[in-house]
GROMACS .gro file of N, CA, C and O in nm:
model
  484
    1MET      N    1   0.470   2.513  -2.210
    1MET     CA    2   0.498   2.389  -2.142
    1MET      C    3   0.625   2.404  -2.060
    1MET      O    4   0.722   2.463  -2.104
    2GLY      N    5   0.623   2.351  -1.939
    2GLY     CA    6   0.737   2.364  -1.849
    2GLY      C    7   0.847   2.266  -1.885
    2GLY      O    8   0.842   2.195  -1.986
    3ALA      N    9   0.947   2.264  -1.802
    3ALA     CA   10   1.061   2.174  -1.823
    3ALA      C   11   1.018   2.029  -1.800
    3ALA      O   12   0.927   2.000  -1.723
    4ARG      N   13   1.084   1.937  -1.869
    4ARG     CA   14   1.056   1.794  -1.852
    4ARG      C   15   1.094   1.750  -1.712
    4ARG      O   16   1.198   1.791  -1.659
    5LEU      N   17   1.011   1.667  -1.655
    5LEU     CA   18   1.037   1.614  -1.522
    5LEU      C   19   1.128   1.493  -1.536
    5LEU      O   20   1.096   1.398  -1.606
    6ARG      N   21   1.242   1.498  -1.470
    6ARG     CA   22   1.342   1.392  -1.484
    6ARG      C   23   1.408   1.366  -1.351
    6ARG      O   24   1.443   1.459  -1.280
    7VAL      N   25   1.419   1.240  -1.315
    7VAL     CA   26   1.490   1.203  -1.192
    7VAL      C   27   1.619   1.130  -1.231
    7VAL      O   28   1.630   1.076  -1.341
    8PHE      N   29   1.714   1.130  -1.141
    8PHE     CA   30   1.840   1.062  -1.163
    8PHE      C   31   1.865   0.966  -1.048
    8PHE      O   32   1.840   1.000  -0.932
    9LEU      N   33   1.912   0.847  -1.081
    9LEU     CA   34   1.939   0.745  -0.980
    9LEU      C   35   2.086   0.704  -0.984
    9LEU      O   36   2.146   0.700  -1.091
   10THR      N   37   2.137   0.673  -0.868
   10THR     CA   38   2.270   0.613  -0.864
   10THR      C   39   2.256   0.466  -0.906
   10THR      O   40   2.144   0.413  -0.911
   11ARG      N   41   2.366   0.400  -0.933
   11ARG     CA   42   2.360   0.258  -0.969
   11ARG      C   43   2.298   0.176  -0.857
   11ARG      O   44   2.221   0.084  -0.881
   12GLU      N   45   2.335   0.212  -0.734
   12GLU     CA   46   2.282   0.138  -0.619
   12GLU      C   47   2.131   0.156  -0.605
   12GLU      O   48   2.058   0.061  -0.578
   13GLN      N   49   2.082   0.277  -0.626
   13GLN     CA   50   1.938   0.302  -0.620
   13GLN      C   51   1.867   0.224  -0.731
   13GLN      O   52   1.761   0.165  -0.708
   14ASP      N   53   1.926   0.224  -0.850
   14ASP     CA   54   1.867   0.152  -0.962
   14ASP      C   55   1.858   0.002  -0.930
   14ASP      O   56   1.757  -0.062  -0.956
   15ARG      N   57   1.965  -0.054  -0.872
   15ARG     CA   58   1.964  -0.195  -0.833
   15ARG      C   59   1.858  -0.223  -0.726
   15ARG      O   60   1.790  -0.325  -0.730
   16SER      N   61   1.845  -0.131  -0.632
   16SER     CA   62   1.745  -0.148  -0.526
   16SER      C   63   1.603  -0.152  -0.584
   16SER      O   64   1.521  -0.235  -0.545
   17PHE      N   65   1.576  -0.062  -0.678
   17PHE     CA   66   1.445  -0.061  -0.741
   17PHE      C   67   1.422  -0.187  -0.823
   17PHE      O   68   1.311  -0.240  -0.828
   18LEU      N   69   1.526  -0.236  -0.886
   18LEU     CA   70   1.516  -0.360  -0.964
   18LEU      C   71   1.484  -0.477  -0.872
   18LEU      O   72   1.404  -0.565  -0.906
   19LYS      N   73   1.544  -0.480  -0.754
   19LYS     CA   74   1.518  -0.587  -0.657
   19LYS      C   75   1.375  -0.582  -0.605
   19LYS      O   76   1.320  -0.685  -0.567
   20LEU      N   77   1.315  -0.465  -0.603
   20LEU     CA   78   1.177  -0.453  -0.556
   20LEU      C   79   1.080  -0.532  -0.643
   20LEU      O   80   0.973  -0.570  -0.597
   21LYS      N   81   1.117  -0.556  -0.769
   21LYS     CA   82   1.030  -0.633  -0.859
   21LYS      C   83   0.999  -0.770  -0.804
   21LYS      O   84   0.889  -0.822  -0.823
   22THR      N   85   1.097  -0.831  -0.736
   22THR     CA   86   1.078  -0.967  -0.685
   22THR      C   87   1.054  -0.969  -0.534
   22THR      O   88   1.035  -1.075  -0.477
   23ALA      N   89   1.054  -0.853  -0.470
   23ALA     CA   90   1.036  -0.847  -0.325
   23ALA      C   91   0.889  -0.867  -0.288
   23ALA      O   92   0.798  -0.853  -0.372
   24ASP      N   93   0.865  -0.899  -0.163
   24ASP     CA   94   0.730  -0.918  -0.112
   24ASP      C   95   0.675  -0.784  -0.065
   24ASP      O   96   0.669  -0.756   0.055
   25VAL      N   97   0.640  -0.701  -0.162
   25VAL     CA   98   0.583  -0.569  -0.134
   25VAL      C   99   0.459  -0.554  -0.222
   25VAL      O  100   0.442  -0.626  -0.321
   26PRO      N  101   0.369  -0.461  -0.186
   26PRO     CA  102   0.249  -0.442  -0.268
   26PRO      C  103   0.283  -0.406  -0.413
   26PRO      O  104   0.385  -0.344  -0.442
   27GLN      N  105   0.193  -0.445  -0.504
   27GLN     CA  106   0.214  -0.420  -0.647
   27GLN      C  107   0.227  -0.271  -0.676
   27GLN      O  108   0.304  -0.230  -0.763
   28LYS      N  109   0.154  -0.188  -0.603
   28LYS     CA  110   0.163  -0.043  -0.624
   28LYS      C  111   0.304   0.007  -0.601
   28LYS      O  112   0.353   0.095  -0.672
   29VAL      N  113   0.370  -0.047  -0.500
   29VAL     CA  114   0.508  -0.006  -0.469
   29VAL      C  115   0.600  -0.047  -0.583
   29VAL      O  116   0.686   0.030  -0.627
   30LYS      N  117   0.580  -0.169  -0.634
   30LYS     CA  118   0.662  -0.217  -0.747
   30LYS      C  119   0.642  -0.128  -0.869
   30LYS      O  120   0.738  -0.093  -0.938
   31ASP      N  121   0.516  -0.092  -0.895
   31ASP     CA  122   0.487  -0.006  -1.011
   31ASP      C  123   0.551   0.131  -0.996
   31ASP      O  124   0.609   0.185  -1.090
   32ARG      N  125   0.543   0.187  -0.877
   32ARG     CA  126   0.602   0.319  -0.855
   32ARG      C  127   0.753   0.315  -0.872
   32ARG      O  128   0.813   0.407  -0.930
   33ALA      N  129   0.815   0.208  -0.822
   33ALA     CA  130   0.960   0.194  -0.838
   33ALA      C  131   0.996   0.183  -0.986
   33ALA      O  132   1.095   0.242  -1.032
   34GLU      N  133   0.916   0.109  -1.062
   34GLU     CA  134   0.943   0.095  -1.206
   34GLU      C  135   0.924   0.228  -1.279
   34GLU      O  136   1.000   0.260  -1.371
   35VAL      N  137   0.826   0.306  -1.239
   35VAL     CA  138   0.805   0.439  -1.299
   35VAL      C  139   0.931   0.525  -1.279
   35VAL      O  140   0.979   0.589  -1.372
   36ILE      N  141   0.985   0.522  -1.159
   36ILE     CA  142   1.105   0.602  -1.130
   36ILE      C  143   1.223   0.552  -1.213
   36ILE      O  144   1.298   0.631  -1.271
   37ARG      N  145   1.239   0.420  -1.223
   37ARG     CA  146   1.348   0.364  -1.303
   37ARG      C  147   1.336   0.403  -1.449
   37ARG      O  148   1.434   0.443  -1.513
   38LEU      N  149   1.215   0.390  -1.504
   38LEU     CA  150   1.196   0.424  -1.645
   38LEU      C  151   1.227   0.571  -1.672
   38LEU      O  152   1.290   0.605  -1.773
   39ASN      N  153   1.183   0.658  -1.580
   39ASN     CA  154   1.211   0.799  -1.598
   39ASN      C  155   1.361   0.825  -1.591
   39ASN      O  156   1.416   0.902  -1.671
   40ALA      N  157   1.429   0.760  -1.499
   40ALA     CA  158   1.574   0.778  -1.487
   40ALA      C  159   1.646   0.725  -1.611
   40ALA      O  160   1.755   0.773  -1.644
   41HIS      N  161   1.586   0.629  -1.680
   41HIS     CA  162   1.646   0.574  -1.802
   41HIS      C  163   1.604   0.651  -1.927
   41HIS      O  164   1.629   0.605  -2.039
   42GLY      N  165   1.539   0.765  -1.909
   42GLY     CA  166   1.513   0.853  -2.022
   42GLY      C  167   1.371   0.852  -2.076
   42GLY      O  168   1.341   0.925  -2.170
   43TRP      N  169   1.282   0.773  -2.019
   43TRP     CA  170   1.144   0.773  -2.066
   43TRP      C  171   1.076   0.902  -2.021
   43TRP      O  172   1.093   0.947  -1.909
   44TYR      N  173   0.993   0.959  -2.109
   44TYR     CA  174   0.916   1.077  -2.074
   44TYR      C  175   0.791   1.038  -1.997
   44TYR      O  176   0.743   0.924  -2.005
   45VAL      N  177   0.738   1.133  -1.922
   45VAL     CA  178   0.620   1.111  -1.838
   45VAL      C  179   0.505   1.054  -1.922
   45VAL      O  180   0.439   0.959  -1.881
   46GLU      N  181   0.483   1.111  -2.039
   46GLU     CA  182   0.371   1.068  -2.122
   46GLU      C  183   0.386   0.922  -2.167
   46GLU      O  184   0.290   0.847  -2.169
   47LYS      N  185   0.507   0.883  -2.202
   47LYS     CA  186   0.532   0.746  -2.246
   47LYS      C  187   0.513   0.648  -2.130
   47LYS      O  188   0.456   0.540  -2.147
   48ILE      N  189   0.559   0.685  -2.011
   48ILE     CA  190   0.541   0.601  -1.892
   48ILE      C  191   0.392   0.587  -1.861
   48ILE      O  192   0.343   0.478  -1.827
   49ALA      N  193   0.319   0.697  -1.873
   49ALA     CA  194   0.175   0.694  -1.845
   49ALA      C  195   0.103   0.598  -1.938
   49ALA      O  196   0.018   0.519  -1.895
   50VAL      N  197   0.139   0.598  -2.065
   50VAL     CA  198   0.078   0.507  -2.161
   50VAL      C  199   0.116   0.363  -2.127
   50VAL      O  200   0.032   0.272  -2.130
   51HIS      N  201   0.242   0.340  -2.092
   51HIS     CA  202   0.292   0.207  -2.059
   51HIS      C  203   0.215   0.146  -1.941
   51HIS      O  204   0.181   0.028  -1.942
   52PHE      N  205   0.185   0.227  -1.838
   52PHE     CA  206   0.115   0.178  -1.719
   52PHE      C  207  -0.035   0.199  -1.725
   52PHE      O  208  -0.107   0.160  -1.633
   53ASN      N  209  -0.083   0.263  -1.831
   53ASN     CA  210  -0.224   0.299  -1.844
   53ASN      C  211  -0.267   0.390  -1.727
   53ASN      O  212  -0.371   0.371  -1.666
   54TRP      N  213  -0.180   0.485  -1.693
   54TRP     CA  214  -0.205   0.585  -1.591
   54TRP      C  215  -0.219   0.719  -1.658
   54TRP      O  216  -0.187   0.734  -1.776
   55THR      N  217  -0.262   0.818  -1.583
   55THR     CA  218  -0.261   0.954  -1.637
   55THR      C  219  -0.120   1.012  -1.618
   55THR      O  220  -0.048   0.971  -1.526
   56PRO      N  221  -0.081   1.106  -1.702
   56PRO     CA  222   0.050   1.169  -1.683
   56PRO      C  223   0.063   1.235  -1.545
   56PRO      O  224   0.171   1.235  -1.486
   57GLN      N  225  -0.048   1.287  -1.492
   57GLN     CA  226  -0.043   1.351  -1.360
   57GLN      C  227  -0.007   1.250  -1.251
   57GLN      O  228   0.068   1.282  -1.159
   58THR      N  229  -0.055   1.127  -1.262
   58THR     CA  230  -0.022   1.024  -1.164
   58THR      C  231   0.127   0.995  -1.168
   58THR      O  232   0.192   0.980  -1.063
   59VAL      N  233   0.182   0.986  -1.287
   59VAL     CA  234   0.326   0.961  -1.302
   59VAL      C  235   0.404   1.076  -1.240
   59VAL      O  236   0.502   1.054  -1.167
   60ARG      N  237   0.362   1.199  -1.266
   60ARG     CA  238   0.430   1.315  -1.209
   60ARG      C  239   0.425   1.312  -1.056
   60ARG      O  240   0.524   1.344  -0.989
   61GLU      N  241   0.310   1.273  -1.001
   61GLU     CA  242   0.297   1.266  -0.854
   61GLU      C  243   0.396   1.165  -0.797
   61GLU      O  244   0.458   1.190  -0.692
   62VAL      N  245   0.411   1.050  -0.862
   62VAL     CA  246   0.507   0.949  -0.816
   62VAL      C  247   0.648   1.006  -0.819
   62VAL      O  248   0.725   0.990  -0.723
   63LEU      N  249   0.683   1.074  -0.927
   63LEU     CA  250   0.818   1.130  -0.940
   63LEU      C  251   0.842   1.240  -0.836
   63LEU      O  252   0.951   1.248  -0.777
   64HIS      N  253   0.743   1.324  -0.813
   64HIS     CA  254   0.758   1.430  -0.712
   64HIS      C  255   0.771   1.370  -0.572
   64HIS      O  256   0.851   1.419  -0.491
   65LYS      N  257   0.694   1.266  -0.543
   65LYS     CA  258   0.706   1.202  -0.411
   65LYS      C  259   0.845   1.143  -0.393
   65LYS      O  260   0.903   1.149  -0.285
   66TRP      N  261   0.900   1.086  -0.500
   66TRP     CA  262   1.036   1.031  -0.491
   66TRP      C  263   1.136   1.143  -0.463
   66TRP      O  264   1.222   1.130  -0.379
   67GLN      N  265   1.121   1.255  -0.533
   67GLN     CA  266   1.213   1.366  -0.513
   67GLN      C  267   1.202   1.426  -0.374
   67GLN      O  268   1.302   1.465  -0.314
   68ASN      N  269   1.080   1.432  -0.320
   68ASN     CA  270   1.059   1.497  -0.191
   68ASN      C  271   1.076   1.404  -0.071
   68ASN      O  272   1.123   1.447   0.034
   69LEU      N  273   1.036   1.277  -0.085
   69LEU     CA  274   1.034   1.186   0.030
   69LEU      C  275   1.130   1.069   0.020
   69LEU      O  276   1.148   0.996   0.116
   70GLY      N  277   1.187   1.048  -0.097
   70GLY     CA  278   1.275   0.931  -0.114
   70GLY      C  279   1.194   0.802  -0.115
   70GLY      O  280   1.081   0.799  -0.164
   71LEU      N  281   1.250   0.697  -0.058
   71LEU     CA  282   1.183   0.566  -0.058
   71LEU      C  283   1.047   0.568   0.011
   71LEU      O  284   0.958   0.493  -0.027
   72GLU      N  285   1.031   0.652   0.111
   72GLU     CA  286   0.902   0.661   0.180
   72GLU      C  287   0.790   0.698   0.085
   72GLU      O  288   0.675   0.661   0.107
   73GLY      N  289   0.822   0.771  -0.021
   73GLY     CA  290   0.722   0.813  -0.117
   73GLY      C  291   0.663   0.700  -0.199
   73GLY      O  292   0.561   0.718  -0.265
   74LEU      N  293   0.725   0.582  -0.194
   74LEU     CA  294   0.674   0.469  -0.270
   74LEU      C  295   0.557   0.400  -0.199
   74LEU      O  296   0.473   0.339  -0.263
   75TRP      N  297   0.552   0.410  -0.067
   75TRP     CA  298   0.450   0.340   0.010
   75TRP      C  299   0.331   0.429   0.036
   75TRP      O  300   0.340   0.550   0.037
   76GLU      N  301   0.216   0.365   0.063
   76GLU     CA  302   0.093   0.437   0.095
   76GLU      C  303   0.099   0.490   0.237
   76GLU      O  304   0.157   0.429   0.326
   77LEU      N  305   0.035   0.602   0.258
   77LEU     CA  306   0.017   0.652   0.394
   77LEU      C  307  -0.096   0.573   0.458
   77LEU      O  308  -0.182   0.519   0.388
   78PRO      N  309  -0.101   0.564   0.591
   78PRO     CA  310  -0.212   0.494   0.654
   78PRO      C  311  -0.343   0.556   0.610
   78PRO      O  312  -0.355   0.678   0.594
   79GLY      N  313  -0.441   0.472   0.589
   79GLY     CA  314  -0.570   0.518   0.538
   79GLY      C  315  -0.650   0.599   0.637
   79GLY      O  316  -0.627   0.596   0.757
   80ARG      N  317  -0.743   0.671   0.583
   80ARG     CA  318  -0.837   0.745   0.667
   80ARG      C  319  -0.945   0.649   0.712
   80ARG      O  320  -0.946   0.533   0.678
   81GLY      N  321  -1.038   0.698   0.786
   81GLY     CA  322  -1.152   0.616   0.827
   81GLY      C  323  -1.135   0.560   0.966
   81GLY      O  324  -1.038   0.585   1.036
   82VAL      N  325  -1.234   0.483   1.004
   82VAL     CA  326  -1.240   0.428   1.139
   82VAL      C  327  -1.135   0.318   1.153
   82VAL      O  328  -1.123   0.229   1.070
   83LYS      N  329  -1.060   0.325   1.260
   83LYS     CA  330  -0.960   0.223   1.288
   83LYS      C  331  -1.025   0.108   1.364
   83LYS      O  332  -1.124   0.128   1.436
   84PRO      N  333  -0.973  -0.013   1.351
   84PRO     CA  334  -1.033  -0.127   1.421
   84PRO      C  335  -1.031  -0.106   1.573
   84PRO      O  336  -0.933  -0.057   1.628
   85LYS      N  337  -1.141  -0.145   1.637
   85LYS     CA  338  -1.152  -0.127   1.781
   85LYS      C  339  -1.130  -0.258   1.856
   85LYS      O  340  -1.114  -0.257   1.978
   86LEU      N  341  -1.133  -0.370   1.786
   86LEU     CA  342  -1.112  -0.499   1.851
   86LEU      C  343  -0.965  -0.523   1.876
   86LEU      O  344  -0.880  -0.490   1.794
   87THR      N  345  -0.938  -0.583   1.989
   87THR     CA  346  -0.801  -0.624   2.019
   87THR      C  347  -0.785  -0.770   1.982
   87THR      O  348  -0.883  -0.840   1.953
   88GLU      N  349  -0.663  -0.820   1.986
   88GLU     CA  350  -0.636  -0.960   1.957
   88GLU      C  351  -0.712  -1.050   2.056
   88GLU      O  352  -0.765  -1.155   2.018
   89VAL      N  353  -0.718  -1.010   2.182
   89VAL     CA  354  -0.789  -1.087   2.286
   89VAL      C  355  -0.937  -1.097   2.251
   89VAL      O  356  -0.999  -1.203   2.267
   90ASP      N  357  -0.997  -0.986   2.204
   90ASP     CA  358  -1.138  -0.986   2.167
   90ASP      C  359  -1.164  -1.085   2.053
   90ASP      O  360  -1.262  -1.160   2.056
   91ILE      N  361  -1.078  -1.083   1.955
   91ILE     CA  362  -1.096  -1.171   1.839
   91ILE      C  363  -1.084  -1.318   1.881
   91ILE      O  364  -1.164  -1.401   1.840
   92ILE      N  365  -0.988  -1.348   1.966
   92ILE     CA  366  -0.970  -1.486   2.013
   92ILE      C  367  -1.093  -1.530   2.092
   92ILE      O  368  -1.143  -1.641   2.074
   93PHE      N  369  -1.145  -1.442   2.179
   93PHE     CA  370  -1.265  -1.473   2.256
   93PHE      C  371  -1.383  -1.506   2.164
   93PHE      O  372  -1.452  -1.606   2.182
   94LEU      N  373  -1.405  -1.422   2.063
   94LEU     CA  374  -1.517  -1.445   1.971
   94LEU      C  375  -1.498  -1.572   1.889
   94LEU      O  376  -1.594  -1.646   1.866
   95GLU      N  377  -1.376  -1.600   1.846
   95GLU     CA  378  -1.351  -1.723   1.771
   95GLU      C  379  -1.382  -1.846   1.855
   95GLU      O  380  -1.441  -1.942   1.807
   96GLU      N  381  -1.343  -1.842   1.982
   96GLU     CA  382  -1.371  -1.954   2.072
   96GLU      C  383  -1.522  -1.972   2.092
   96GLU      O  384  -1.573  -2.084   2.091
   97CYS      N  385  -1.592  -1.862   2.109
   97CYS     CA  386  -1.738  -1.870   2.124
   97CYS      C  387  -1.803  -1.931   2.000
   97CYS      O  388  -1.894  -2.014   2.010
   98LEU      N  389  -1.757  -1.892   1.884
   98LEU     CA  390  -1.814  -1.943   1.760
   98LEU      C  391  -1.785  -2.092   1.740
   98LEU      O  392  -1.866  -2.165   1.683
   99LYS      N  393  -1.670  -2.138   1.790
   99LYS     CA  394  -1.637  -2.280   1.780
   99LYS      C  395  -1.722  -2.364   1.875
   99LYS      O  396  -1.765  -2.473   1.841
  100LYS      N  397  -1.748  -2.311   1.996
  100LYS     CA  398  -1.819  -2.386   2.100
  100LYS      C  399  -1.970  -2.389   2.078
  100LYS      O  400  -2.034  -2.489   2.103
  101GLU      N  401  -2.026  -2.278   2.035
  101GLU     CA  402  -2.171  -2.266   2.027
  101GLU      C  403  -2.222  -2.304   1.888
  101GLU      O  404  -2.164  -2.267   1.787
  102PRO      N  405  -2.334  -2.379   1.882
  102PRO     CA  406  -2.385  -2.427   1.754
  102PRO      C  407  -2.459  -2.320   1.672
  102PRO      O  408  -2.481  -2.339   1.554
  103ARG      N  409  -2.495  -2.208   1.732
  103ARG     CA  410  -2.574  -2.108   1.660
  103ARG      C  411  -2.486  -2.014   1.578
  103ARG      O  412  -2.364  -2.012   1.592
  104THR      N  413  -2.549  -1.937   1.494
  104THR     CA  414  -2.478  -1.837   1.415
  104THR      C  415  -2.511  -1.698   1.469
  104THR      O  416  -2.615  -1.679   1.533
  105TYR      N  417  -2.424  -1.603   1.442
  105TYR     CA  418  -2.439  -1.465   1.490
  105TYR      C  419  -2.424  -1.369   1.374
  105TYR      O  420  -2.346  -1.394   1.282
  106ASN      N  421  -2.496  -1.257   1.382
  106ASN     CA  422  -2.466  -1.148   1.290
  106ASN      C  423  -2.372  -1.052   1.362
  106ASN      O  424  -2.339  -1.071   1.479
  107SER      N  425  -2.327  -0.948   1.296
  107SER     CA  426  -2.226  -0.859   1.355
  107SER      C  427  -2.278  -0.788   1.480
  107SER      O  428  -2.204  -0.772   1.578
  108ARG      N  429  -2.404  -0.747   1.479
  108ARG     CA  430  -2.460  -0.680   1.597
  108ARG      C  431  -2.464  -0.775   1.717
  108ARG      O  432  -2.430  -0.738   1.829
  109GLN      N  433  -2.504  -0.900   1.693
  109GLN     CA  434  -2.510  -0.997   1.801
  109GLN      C  435  -2.370  -1.027   1.856
  109GLN      O  436  -2.352  -1.045   1.977
  110LEU      N  437  -2.270  -1.033   1.768
  110LEU     CA  438  -2.133  -1.054   1.815
  110LEU      C  439  -2.086  -0.938   1.902
  110LEU      O  440  -2.020  -0.958   2.004
  111THR      N  441  -2.120  -0.816   1.862
  111THR     CA  442  -2.083  -0.699   1.939
  111THR      C  443  -2.147  -0.703   2.077
  111THR      O  444  -2.082  -0.679   2.179
  112GLU      N  445  -2.277  -0.738   2.082
  112GLU     CA  446  -2.347  -0.746   2.210
  112GLU      C  447  -2.287  -0.856   2.297
  112GLU      O  448  -2.272  -0.840   2.418
  113LYS      N  449  -2.255  -0.970   2.237
  113LYS     CA  450  -2.197  -1.082   2.312
  113LYS      C  451  -2.062  -1.040   2.370
  113LYS      O  452  -2.032  -1.072   2.485
  114LEU      N  453  -1.984  -0.971   2.290
  114LEU     CA  454  -1.853  -0.927   2.337
  114LEU      C  455  -1.866  -0.831   2.456
  114LEU      O  456  -1.797  -0.845   2.556
  115GLU      N  457  -1.960  -0.738   2.446
  115GLU     CA  458  -1.981  -0.642   2.555
  115GLU      C  459  -2.033  -0.711   2.681
  115GLU      O  460  -1.998  -0.677   2.792
  116ARG      N  461  -2.121  -0.813   2.662
  116ARG     CA  462  -2.184  -0.879   2.774
  116ARG      C  463  -2.096  -0.985   2.841
  116ARG      O  464  -2.087  -0.993   2.962
  117ASP      N  465  -2.028  -1.067   2.760
  117ASP     CA  466  -1.962  -1.185   2.811
  117ASP      C  467  -1.809  -1.180   2.813
  117ASP      O  468  -1.746  -1.275   2.857
  118LYS      N  469  -1.754  -1.075   2.764
  118LYS     CA  470  -1.607  -1.068   2.754
  118LYS      C  471  -1.544  -1.076   2.893
  118LYS      O  472  -1.582  -1.002   2.984
  119PRO      N  473  -1.447  -1.166   2.908
  119PRO     CA  474  -1.377  -1.173   3.037
  119PRO      C  475  -1.294  -1.046   3.058
  119PRO      O  476  -1.232  -0.994   2.966
  120SER      N  477  -1.296  -0.997   3.179
  120SER     CA  478  -1.218  -0.874   3.207
  120SER      C  479  -1.070  -0.907   3.214
  120SER      O  480  -1.030  -1.013   3.261
  121ALA      N  481  -0.990  -0.816   3.164
  121ALA     CA  482  -0.845  -0.841   3.155
  121ALA      C  483  -0.775  -0.819   3.285
  121ALA      O  484  -0.811  -0.753   3.372
   0.00000   0.00000   0.00000
């Protein structure tokens, strides 16, 4: 077995992580900050994993991201997959059409309507 994974925080860093508990950030970020705080306060990876109902490997990944990336390691990277193609103008146009017209549309019909009737910018 290798050496125990342990991070160290300054008082200011510890206070910052404590403030994240009440901040308007995703729950995952709050959990990751708490994992780092607990480890800095002497909790072992295995005990933290049990506390959060995570695997020890997940806890290690959080700690390694903190060591390598700092605060950036707490947040998610942008997701993979198709990015939205609609602009704000497109959405406003479709909302107005839906308010004015009594009929309903499925997604394909909305796409066709947008291509056919969209005012040029």
